[in-house]
């Protein structure tokens, strides 16, 4: 298997070797990406990163559900697990790997949330692009915010070409929509650190920001962190695998994003306590609430679960895509997240009203969905 969210126990020795080769500092992938630009110049000439759609939110807020729904549209194109491990050169890797591709049944991902993934499941791996070009943003303990002044022409050119390559690859596989009618779709939780920069780079983008009630969300984050701490302790390869892809949301290499009000290295308590994750939820969502950008679309996960078809129709209109039967079928598979009792922690109970008030404010922001002009 080649996926961050499948267990790595099934990886063969060749799988592990390819992964180490692909992510050994990224020079090989960058060289292949440059070669790819020349080899597939004609394909890329037809593809433009117009009106990209980014899904960005804290993990456990419904970002994967949103990705699965929108990826069912023939108008959007995103990565799949087959693009691993040479994610920066997807066209070359696709041509090379076709000779030994495997088929595999879906299997539950290690999150223990009942979601099953396989080689052809959608997933965006673009954090590798950011990690390659912005190493200085990733410290030992946290990830710094990007501002609207963090412009880098070399990065922006590479990122636009990468998006075009994903669109070209998915279009070639589908054989239905032309590249001109397809748009790039991304799910990247870490893009919550770039909500000011992305609209500067892509003025016509839409950024979908799902959110979830703080009581259950904070405890779900806490549970996943504990789960991945054990996974990383039991399987060092799994830890290296996630770190090489820039997945620092949980586990041994946890790197909270340093929002201005509450930097990641100053969160109260230990990540082993729910109060840490509730404090982080507040820091993240206060930053969300302070943003007033037309490109941002806030989505209450409770509405998506409770009224999936109505929410989907509104969302499709907002991002200007057709609402297909495949998307409707995927939307009906969305299930309500688990509920949690209040933890036995006085600090958590004291802080919860602040989080709940903020949640109410975000629910009001989520009621305004505007179509792209």
Short mmCIF file of N, CA, C and O in Angstrom, two decimals, residues 206-323:
data_model
loop_
_atom_site.label_atom_id
_atom_site.label_comp_id
_atom_site.label_asym_id
_atom_site.label_seq_id
_atom_site.Cartn_x
_atom_site.Cartn_y
_atom_site.Cartn_z
N UNK A 206 -11.80 29.06 -4.06
CA UNK A 206 -12.73 28.91 -2.96
C UNK A 206 -12.06 28.01 -1.93
O UNK A 206 -11.48 26.98 -2.27
N UNK A 207 -12.15 28.43 -0.66
CA UNK A 207 -11.57 27.66 0.44
C UNK A 207 -12.70 27.22 1.35
O UNK A 207 -13.37 28.05 1.98
N UNK A 208 -12.94 25.93 1.42
CA UNK A 208 -14.01 25.37 2.23
C UNK A 208 -13.45 25.03 3.61
O UNK A 208 -12.48 24.28 3.73
N UNK A 209 -14.06 25.60 4.65
CA UNK A 209 -13.55 25.46 6.00
C UNK A 209 -14.62 24.82 6.88
O UNK A 209 -15.48 25.51 7.44
N UNK A 210 -14.63 23.49 6.99
CA UNK A 210 -15.61 22.85 7.88
C UNK A 210 -15.20 23.01 9.34
O UNK A 210 -14.02 23.10 9.67
N UNK A 211 -16.20 23.06 10.21
CA UNK A 211 -15.92 23.13 11.64
C UNK A 211 -16.95 22.27 12.37
O UNK A 211 -17.99 21.92 11.84
N UNK A 212 -16.64 21.95 13.61
CA UNK A 212 -17.42 20.98 14.38
C UNK A 212 -17.55 21.48 15.81
O UNK A 212 -16.72 22.25 16.28
N UNK A 213 -18.56 21.02 16.54
CA UNK A 213 -18.75 21.52 17.89
C UNK A 213 -17.54 21.20 18.76
O UNK A 213 -16.94 20.12 18.65
N UNK A 214 -17.13 22.13 19.63
CA UNK A 214 -15.84 21.99 20.34
C UNK A 214 -15.79 20.84 21.33
O UNK A 214 -14.71 20.26 21.54
N UNK A 215 -16.91 20.49 21.98
CA UNK A 215 -16.87 19.42 22.98
C UNK A 215 -16.44 18.11 22.35
O UNK A 215 -15.50 17.45 22.83
N UNK A 216 -17.09 17.71 21.26
CA UNK A 216 -16.74 16.44 20.62
C UNK A 216 -15.46 16.57 19.80
O UNK A 216 -14.67 15.62 19.75
N UNK A 217 -15.25 17.72 19.18
CA UNK A 217 -14.09 17.86 18.31
C UNK A 217 -12.79 17.79 19.11
O UNK A 217 -11.85 17.08 18.73
N UNK A 218 -12.72 18.51 20.21
CA UNK A 218 -11.49 18.51 21.02
C UNK A 218 -11.17 17.11 21.52
O UNK A 218 -10.01 16.68 21.53
N UNK A 219 -12.21 16.37 21.91
CA UNK A 219 -11.95 15.03 22.45
C UNK A 219 -11.63 14.04 21.34
O UNK A 219 -10.86 13.09 21.54
N UNK A 220 -12.18 14.26 20.15
CA UNK A 220 -11.80 13.43 19.01
C UNK A 220 -10.34 13.66 18.64
O UNK A 220 -9.59 12.71 18.34
N UNK A 221 -9.90 14.92 18.66
CA UNK A 221 -8.49 15.23 18.40
C UNK A 221 -7.60 14.57 19.45
O UNK A 221 -6.54 14.01 19.12
N UNK A 222 -8.01 14.65 20.69
CA UNK A 222 -7.24 14.04 21.78
C UNK A 222 -7.12 12.53 21.59
O UNK A 222 -6.04 11.94 21.73
N UNK A 223 -8.24 11.90 21.21
CA UNK A 223 -8.23 10.45 21.02
C UNK A 223 -7.31 10.06 19.86
O UNK A 223 -6.56 9.08 19.95
N UNK A 224 -7.37 10.82 18.75
CA UNK A 224 -6.52 10.49 17.61
C UNK A 224 -5.05 10.69 17.93
O UNK A 224 -4.20 9.92 17.48
N UNK A 225 -4.74 11.72 18.70
CA UNK A 225 -3.34 11.93 19.08
C UNK A 225 -2.83 10.73 19.88
O UNK A 225 -1.73 10.22 19.61
N UNK A 226 -3.61 10.27 20.83
CA UNK A 226 -3.21 9.10 21.62
C UNK A 226 -3.06 7.87 20.73
O UNK A 226 -2.12 7.07 20.90
N UNK A 227 -3.96 7.72 19.79
CA UNK A 227 -3.93 6.56 18.88
C UNK A 227 -2.65 6.58 18.05
O UNK A 227 -1.97 5.55 17.90
N UNK A 228 -2.30 7.75 17.49
CA UNK A 228 -1.12 7.80 16.64
C UNK A 228 0.18 7.81 17.44
O UNK A 228 1.22 7.40 16.91
N UNK A 229 0.15 8.21 18.66
CA UNK A 229 1.33 8.03 19.50
C UNK A 229 1.68 6.55 19.61
O UNK A 229 2.86 6.18 19.53
N UNK A 230 0.68 5.74 19.79
CA UNK A 230 0.92 4.29 19.88
C UNK A 230 1.38 3.73 18.54
O UNK A 230 2.31 2.91 18.48
N UNK A 231 0.74 4.16 17.44
CA UNK A 231 1.14 3.70 16.11
C UNK A 231 2.61 4.06 15.85
O UNK A 231 3.39 3.23 15.36
N UNK A 232 2.98 5.27 16.16
CA UNK A 232 4.36 5.71 15.91
C UNK A 232 5.35 4.98 16.80
O UNK A 232 6.48 4.71 16.38
N UNK A 233 4.96 4.67 18.03
CA UNK A 233 5.85 3.92 18.92
C UNK A 233 6.04 2.49 18.44
O UNK A 233 7.14 1.93 18.54
N UNK A 234 4.98 1.90 17.89
CA UNK A 234 5.04 0.52 17.44
C UNK A 234 5.66 0.36 16.07
O UNK A 234 6.19 -0.71 15.74
N UNK A 235 5.60 1.41 15.24
CA UNK A 235 6.04 1.31 13.85
C UNK A 235 6.81 2.56 13.45
O UNK A 235 6.24 3.54 12.98
N UNK A 236 8.14 2.56 13.62
CA UNK A 236 8.94 3.74 13.27
C UNK A 236 8.80 4.15 11.80
O UNK A 236 8.90 5.33 11.47
N UNK A 237 8.57 3.17 10.91
CA UNK A 237 8.39 3.51 9.50
C UNK A 237 7.15 4.37 9.31
O UNK A 237 7.14 5.31 8.51
N UNK A 238 6.06 4.04 10.03
CA UNK A 238 4.83 4.84 9.93
C UNK A 238 5.09 6.27 10.37
O UNK A 238 4.57 7.22 9.77
N UNK A 239 5.91 6.44 11.40
CA UNK A 239 6.23 7.80 11.86
C UNK A 239 7.02 8.56 10.79
O UNK A 239 6.71 9.71 10.48
N UNK A 240 8.03 7.91 10.21
CA UNK A 240 8.81 8.58 9.15
C UNK A 240 7.94 8.88 7.95
O UNK A 240 8.09 9.92 7.30
N UNK A 241 7.06 7.97 7.64
CA UNK A 241 6.18 8.12 6.48
C UNK A 241 5.32 9.37 6.62
O UNK A 241 5.24 10.21 5.72
N UNK A 242 4.69 9.53 7.77
CA UNK A 242 3.81 10.68 7.98
C UNK A 242 4.60 11.97 8.01
O UNK A 242 4.17 12.99 7.45
N UNK A 243 5.77 11.95 8.64
CA UNK A 243 6.57 13.17 8.72
C UNK A 243 7.06 13.60 7.34
O UNK A 243 7.10 14.79 7.01
N UNK A 244 7.40 12.64 6.49
CA UNK A 244 7.91 12.98 5.16
C UNK A 244 6.82 13.62 4.31
O UNK A 244 7.12 14.39 3.39
N UNK A 245 5.55 13.33 4.61
CA UNK A 245 4.44 13.93 3.89
C UNK A 245 3.94 15.21 4.53
O UNK A 245 3.00 15.84 4.05
N UNK A 246 4.56 15.61 5.64
CA UNK A 246 4.13 16.83 6.32
C UNK A 246 2.89 16.64 7.17
O UNK A 246 2.20 17.62 7.48
N UNK A 247 2.61 15.40 7.60
CA UNK A 247 1.47 15.14 8.47
C UNK A 247 1.93 15.21 9.92
O UNK A 247 2.42 14.24 10.48
N UNK A 248 1.76 16.39 10.53
CA UNK A 248 2.21 16.64 11.89
C UNK A 248 1.03 16.92 12.82
O UNK A 248 1.20 17.54 13.87
N UNK A 249 -0.17 16.45 12.44
CA UNK A 249 -1.36 16.79 13.22
C UNK A 249 -1.44 16.01 14.53
O UNK A 249 -2.04 16.48 15.50
N UNK A 250 -0.87 14.80 14.56
CA UNK A 250 -0.99 13.92 15.72
C UNK A 250 0.32 13.16 15.94
O UNK A 250 1.18 13.11 15.06
N UNK A 251 0.40 12.54 17.10
CA UNK A 251 1.45 11.55 17.34
C UNK A 251 2.78 12.12 17.77
O UNK A 251 2.88 13.25 18.27
N UNK A 252 3.83 11.33 17.54
CA UNK A 252 5.15 11.65 18.07
C UNK A 252 5.73 12.93 17.48
O UNK A 252 6.57 13.59 18.12
N UNK A 253 5.34 13.30 16.28
CA UNK A 253 5.87 14.50 15.63
C UNK A 253 4.85 15.63 15.58
O UNK A 253 4.85 16.45 14.66
N UNK A 254 3.98 15.70 16.56
CA UNK A 254 2.96 16.74 16.61
C UNK A 254 3.58 18.14 16.51
O UNK A 254 4.51 18.48 17.24
N UNK A 255 3.05 18.93 15.58
CA UNK A 255 3.45 20.33 15.42
C UNK A 255 2.19 21.18 15.28
O UNK A 255 1.69 21.37 14.17
N UNK A 256 1.66 21.71 16.38
CA UNK A 256 0.51 22.61 16.24
C UNK A 256 0.88 23.85 15.44
O UNK A 256 2.04 24.27 15.42
N UNK A 257 -0.10 24.42 14.77
CA UNK A 257 0.13 25.65 14.02
C UNK A 257 0.10 26.82 14.98
O UNK A 257 -0.79 26.92 15.83
N UNK A 258 1.06 27.71 14.85
CA UNK A 258 1.24 28.80 15.81
C UNK A 258 0.36 30.00 15.45
O UNK A 258 0.81 30.95 14.83
N UNK A 259 -0.90 29.92 15.85
CA UNK A 259 -1.78 31.06 15.64
C UNK A 259 -1.39 32.20 16.58
O UNK A 259 -0.88 31.97 17.68
N UNK A 260 -1.66 33.43 16.13
CA UNK A 260 -1.13 34.60 16.81
C UNK A 260 -1.49 34.67 18.29
O UNK A 260 -0.66 34.98 19.13
N UNK A 261 -2.74 34.37 18.63
CA UNK A 261 -3.18 34.56 19.99
C UNK A 261 -2.62 33.51 20.94
O UNK A 261 -2.37 33.78 22.11
N UNK A 262 -2.41 32.31 20.44
CA UNK A 262 -1.99 31.22 21.30
C UNK A 262 -1.01 30.34 20.55
O UNK A 262 -1.37 29.32 19.97
N UNK A 263 0.28 30.74 20.50
CA UNK A 263 1.27 29.97 19.74
C UNK A 263 1.28 28.51 20.16
O UNK A 263 1.04 28.18 21.32
N UNK A 264 1.59 27.65 19.20
CA UNK A 264 1.54 26.23 19.44
C UNK A 264 2.42 25.74 20.57
O UNK A 264 2.10 24.78 21.25
N UNK A 265 3.56 26.41 20.80
CA UNK A 265 4.45 25.94 21.86
C UNK A 265 4.05 26.49 23.23
O UNK A 265 4.74 26.27 24.21
N UNK A 266 2.91 27.21 23.32
CA UNK A 266 2.48 27.76 24.60
C UNK A 266 1.07 27.33 24.96
O UNK A 266 0.41 27.94 25.78
N UNK A 267 0.59 26.28 24.33
CA UNK A 267 -0.73 25.77 24.66
C UNK A 267 -0.73 25.21 26.08
O UNK A 267 0.25 24.57 26.50
N UNK A 268 -1.79 25.44 26.85
CA UNK A 268 -1.80 24.95 28.23
C UNK A 268 -1.92 23.44 28.29
O UNK A 268 -2.58 22.82 27.47
N UNK A 269 -1.26 22.87 29.28
CA UNK A 269 -1.36 21.44 29.47
C UNK A 269 -0.56 20.65 28.45
O UNK A 269 0.14 21.19 27.60
N UNK A 270 -0.67 19.35 28.55
CA UNK A 270 0.02 18.43 27.66
C UNK A 270 -0.94 17.97 26.57
O UNK A 270 -2.15 17.90 26.79
N UNK A 271 -0.42 17.64 25.36
CA UNK A 271 -1.30 17.06 24.34
C UNK A 271 -1.99 15.79 24.79
O UNK A 271 -2.95 15.35 24.15
N UNK A 272 -1.53 15.21 25.89
CA UNK A 272 -2.17 14.02 26.42
C UNK A 272 -3.43 14.34 27.22
O UNK A 272 -4.11 13.44 27.71
N UNK A 273 -3.76 15.65 27.34
CA UNK A 273 -4.97 16.07 28.06
C UNK A 273 -5.94 16.74 27.08
O UNK A 273 -5.53 17.50 26.21
N UNK A 274 -7.24 16.50 27.24
CA UNK A 274 -8.22 17.15 26.35
C UNK A 274 -8.17 18.67 26.39
O UNK A 274 -8.48 19.33 25.39
N UNK A 275 -7.75 19.29 27.52
CA UNK A 275 -7.72 20.74 27.61
C UNK A 275 -6.77 21.35 26.59
O UNK A 275 -7.00 22.45 26.07
N UNK A 276 -5.70 20.65 26.27
CA UNK A 276 -4.77 21.12 25.23
C UNK A 276 -5.50 21.29 23.91
O UNK A 276 -5.37 22.32 23.23
N UNK A 277 -6.31 20.31 23.55
CA UNK A 277 -6.98 20.32 22.25
C UNK A 277 -8.15 21.29 22.23
O UNK A 277 -8.43 21.90 21.18
N UNK A 278 -8.81 21.51 23.37
CA UNK A 278 -9.85 22.53 23.41
C UNK A 278 -9.23 23.92 23.27
O UNK A 278 -9.78 24.79 22.58
N UNK A 279 -8.10 24.15 23.92
CA UNK A 279 -7.40 25.43 23.79
C UNK A 279 -6.96 25.66 22.35
O UNK A 279 -7.06 26.78 21.83
N UNK A 280 -6.48 24.61 21.73
CA UNK A 280 -6.05 24.71 20.32
C UNK A 280 -7.26 24.99 19.43
O UNK A 280 -7.20 25.81 18.50
N UNK A 281 -8.38 24.32 19.70
CA UNK A 281 -9.61 24.56 18.93
C UNK A 281 -9.99 26.04 18.99
O UNK A 281 -10.33 26.65 17.97
N UNK A 282 -9.92 26.62 20.17
CA UNK A 282 -10.28 28.03 20.33
C UNK A 282 -9.32 28.92 19.56
O UNK A 282 -9.75 29.84 18.84
N UNK A 283 -8.03 28.66 19.66
CA UNK A 283 -7.03 29.48 18.95
C UNK A 283 -7.26 29.44 17.45
O UNK A 283 -7.25 30.47 16.76
N UNK A 284 -7.50 28.25 16.92
CA UNK A 284 -7.71 28.08 15.49
C UNK A 284 -8.99 28.77 15.03
O UNK A 284 -9.01 29.53 14.05
N UNK A 285 -10.07 28.56 15.75
CA UNK A 285 -11.35 29.06 15.29
C UNK A 285 -11.55 30.55 15.58
O UNK A 285 -12.34 31.21 14.90
N UNK A 286 -10.83 31.08 16.54
CA UNK A 286 -10.82 32.54 16.68
C UNK A 286 -10.16 33.18 15.47
O UNK A 286 -10.59 34.24 14.99
N UNK A 287 -9.12 32.54 14.97
CA UNK A 287 -8.47 33.03 13.74
C UNK A 287 -9.44 32.94 12.57
O UNK A 287 -9.51 33.84 11.73
N UNK A 288 -10.20 31.84 12.48
CA UNK A 288 -11.21 31.71 11.43
C UNK A 288 -12.23 32.85 11.51
O UNK A 288 -12.57 33.49 10.50
N UNK A 289 -12.75 33.08 12.71
CA UNK A 289 -13.81 34.06 12.90
C UNK A 289 -13.36 35.47 12.55
O UNK A 289 -14.17 36.32 12.17
N UNK A 290 -12.06 35.74 12.67
CA UNK A 290 -11.53 37.07 12.39
C UNK A 290 -11.35 37.32 10.90
O UNK A 290 -11.13 38.46 10.49
N UNK A 291 -11.43 36.28 10.09
CA UNK A 291 -11.22 36.43 8.66
C UNK A 291 -12.52 36.80 7.96
O UNK A 291 -13.58 36.25 8.25
N UNK A 292 -12.42 37.73 7.05
CA UNK A 292 -13.58 38.15 6.27
C UNK A 292 -13.17 38.21 4.80
O UNK A 292 -12.90 39.27 4.25
N UNK A 293 -13.10 37.06 4.20
CA UNK A 293 -12.69 36.94 2.80
C UNK A 293 -13.79 36.28 2.00
O UNK A 293 -14.39 35.29 2.43
N UNK A 294 -14.08 36.81 0.84
CA UNK A 294 -15.12 36.24 -0.01
C UNK A 294 -14.78 34.82 -0.42
O UNK A 294 -15.65 33.99 -0.68
N UNK A 295 -13.48 34.50 -0.44
CA UNK A 295 -13.06 33.18 -0.88
C UNK A 295 -13.34 32.09 0.15
O UNK A 295 -13.34 30.91 -0.17
N UNK A 296 -13.59 32.47 1.41
CA UNK A 296 -13.78 31.49 2.48
C UNK A 296 -15.24 31.08 2.58
O UNK A 296 -16.14 31.93 2.58
N UNK A 297 -15.48 29.79 2.67
CA UNK A 297 -16.83 29.24 2.83
C UNK A 297 -16.82 28.36 4.07
O UNK A 297 -16.21 27.29 4.08
N UNK A 298 -17.48 28.81 5.13
CA UNK A 298 -17.53 28.05 6.38
C UNK A 298 -18.67 27.06 6.32
O UNK A 298 -19.79 27.39 5.90
N UNK A 299 -18.41 25.83 6.75
CA UNK A 299 -19.38 24.73 6.65
C UNK A 299 -19.53 24.08 8.02
O UNK A 299 -18.55 23.56 8.57
N UNK A 300 -20.73 24.10 8.55
CA UNK A 300 -21.01 23.43 9.81
C UNK A 300 -21.17 21.93 9.54
O UNK A 300 -22.08 21.51 8.82
N UNK A 301 -20.29 21.14 10.10
CA UNK A 301 -20.32 19.70 9.83
C UNK A 301 -21.62 19.07 10.29
O UNK A 301 -22.10 18.09 9.71
N UNK A 302 -22.23 19.64 11.33
CA UNK A 302 -23.51 19.11 11.80
C UNK A 302 -24.58 19.27 10.73
O UNK A 302 -25.43 18.38 10.54
N UNK A 303 -24.57 20.38 10.00
CA UNK A 303 -25.52 20.56 8.90
C UNK A 303 -25.25 19.59 7.77
O UNK A 303 -26.19 19.05 7.16
N UNK A 304 -23.98 19.38 7.45
CA UNK A 304 -23.63 18.46 6.38
C UNK A 304 -24.11 17.05 6.69
O UNK A 304 -24.55 16.32 5.81
N UNK A 305 -24.02 16.66 7.97
CA UNK A 305 -24.47 15.32 8.36
C UNK A 305 -25.99 15.26 8.46
O UNK A 305 -26.62 14.26 8.07
N UNK A 306 -26.60 16.32 9.00
CA UNK A 306 -28.03 16.29 9.25
C UNK A 306 -28.88 16.56 8.02
O UNK A 306 -30.00 16.03 7.91
N UNK A 307 -28.36 17.37 7.09
CA UNK A 307 -29.09 17.70 5.86
C UNK A 307 -28.13 17.58 4.68
O UNK A 307 -27.80 18.57 4.03
N UNK A 308 -27.67 16.37 4.41
CA UNK A 308 -26.59 16.21 3.44
C UNK A 308 -26.93 16.69 2.03
O UNK A 308 -26.12 17.36 1.39
N UNK A 309 -28.12 16.37 1.51
CA UNK A 309 -28.45 16.74 0.14
C UNK A 309 -28.68 18.24 0.00
O UNK A 309 -28.23 18.86 -0.97
N UNK A 310 -29.37 18.81 0.96
CA UNK A 310 -29.59 20.25 0.92
C UNK A 310 -28.26 20.99 1.05
O UNK A 310 -28.01 21.96 0.33
N UNK A 311 -27.39 20.53 1.95
CA UNK A 311 -26.08 21.17 2.11
C UNK A 311 -25.25 21.03 0.85
O UNK A 311 -24.56 21.96 0.43
N UNK A 312 -25.32 19.84 0.22
CA UNK A 312 -24.56 19.61 -1.00
C UNK A 312 -25.02 20.52 -2.13
O UNK A 312 -24.21 21.10 -2.86
N UNK A 313 -26.32 20.67 -2.29
CA UNK A 313 -26.84 21.53 -3.35
C UNK A 313 -26.38 22.98 -3.15
O UNK A 313 -26.00 23.65 -4.11
N UNK A 314 -26.44 23.45 -1.92
CA UNK A 314 -25.99 24.81 -1.63
C UNK A 314 -24.49 24.96 -1.89
O UNK A 314 -24.04 25.95 -2.47
N UNK A 315 -23.73 23.94 -1.48
CA UNK A 315 -22.29 23.99 -1.67
C UNK A 315 -21.93 23.94 -3.15
O UNK A 315 -21.05 24.68 -3.62
N UNK A 316 -22.60 23.08 -3.91
CA UNK A 316 -22.32 22.97 -5.34
C UNK A 316 -22.57 24.31 -6.04
O UNK A 316 -21.80 24.73 -6.92
N UNK A 317 -23.65 24.97 -5.65
CA UNK A 317 -23.93 26.29 -6.23
C UNK A 317 -22.85 27.30 -5.84
O UNK A 317 -22.42 28.12 -6.65
N UNK A 318 -22.40 27.20 -4.61
CA UNK A 318 -21.40 28.14 -4.12
C UNK A 318 -20.09 28.04 -4.88
O UNK A 318 -19.45 29.06 -5.17
N UNK A 319 -19.66 26.82 -5.17
CA UNK A 319 -18.38 26.66 -5.87
C UNK A 319 -18.56 26.44 -7.37
O UNK A 319 -17.59 26.17 -8.08
N UNK A 320 -19.81 26.55 -7.83
CA UNK A 320 -20.12 26.55 -9.26
C UNK A 320 -19.76 25.23 -9.93
O UNK A 320 -18.98 25.17 -10.89
N UNK A 321 -20.32 24.14 -9.42
CA UNK A 321 -20.20 22.83 -10.07
C UNK A 321 -21.58 22.19 -10.13
O UNK A 321 -22.49 22.57 -9.39
N UNK A 322 -21.73 21.23 -11.03
CA UNK A 322 -22.99 20.49 -11.12
C UNK A 322 -23.08 19.50 -9.96
O UNK A 322 -22.07 18.88 -9.58
N UNK A 323 -24.27 19.33 -9.45
CA UNK A 323 -24.49 18.38 -8.36
C UNK A 323 -24.90 17.04 -8.98
O UNK A 323 -26.05 16.84 -9.36
#
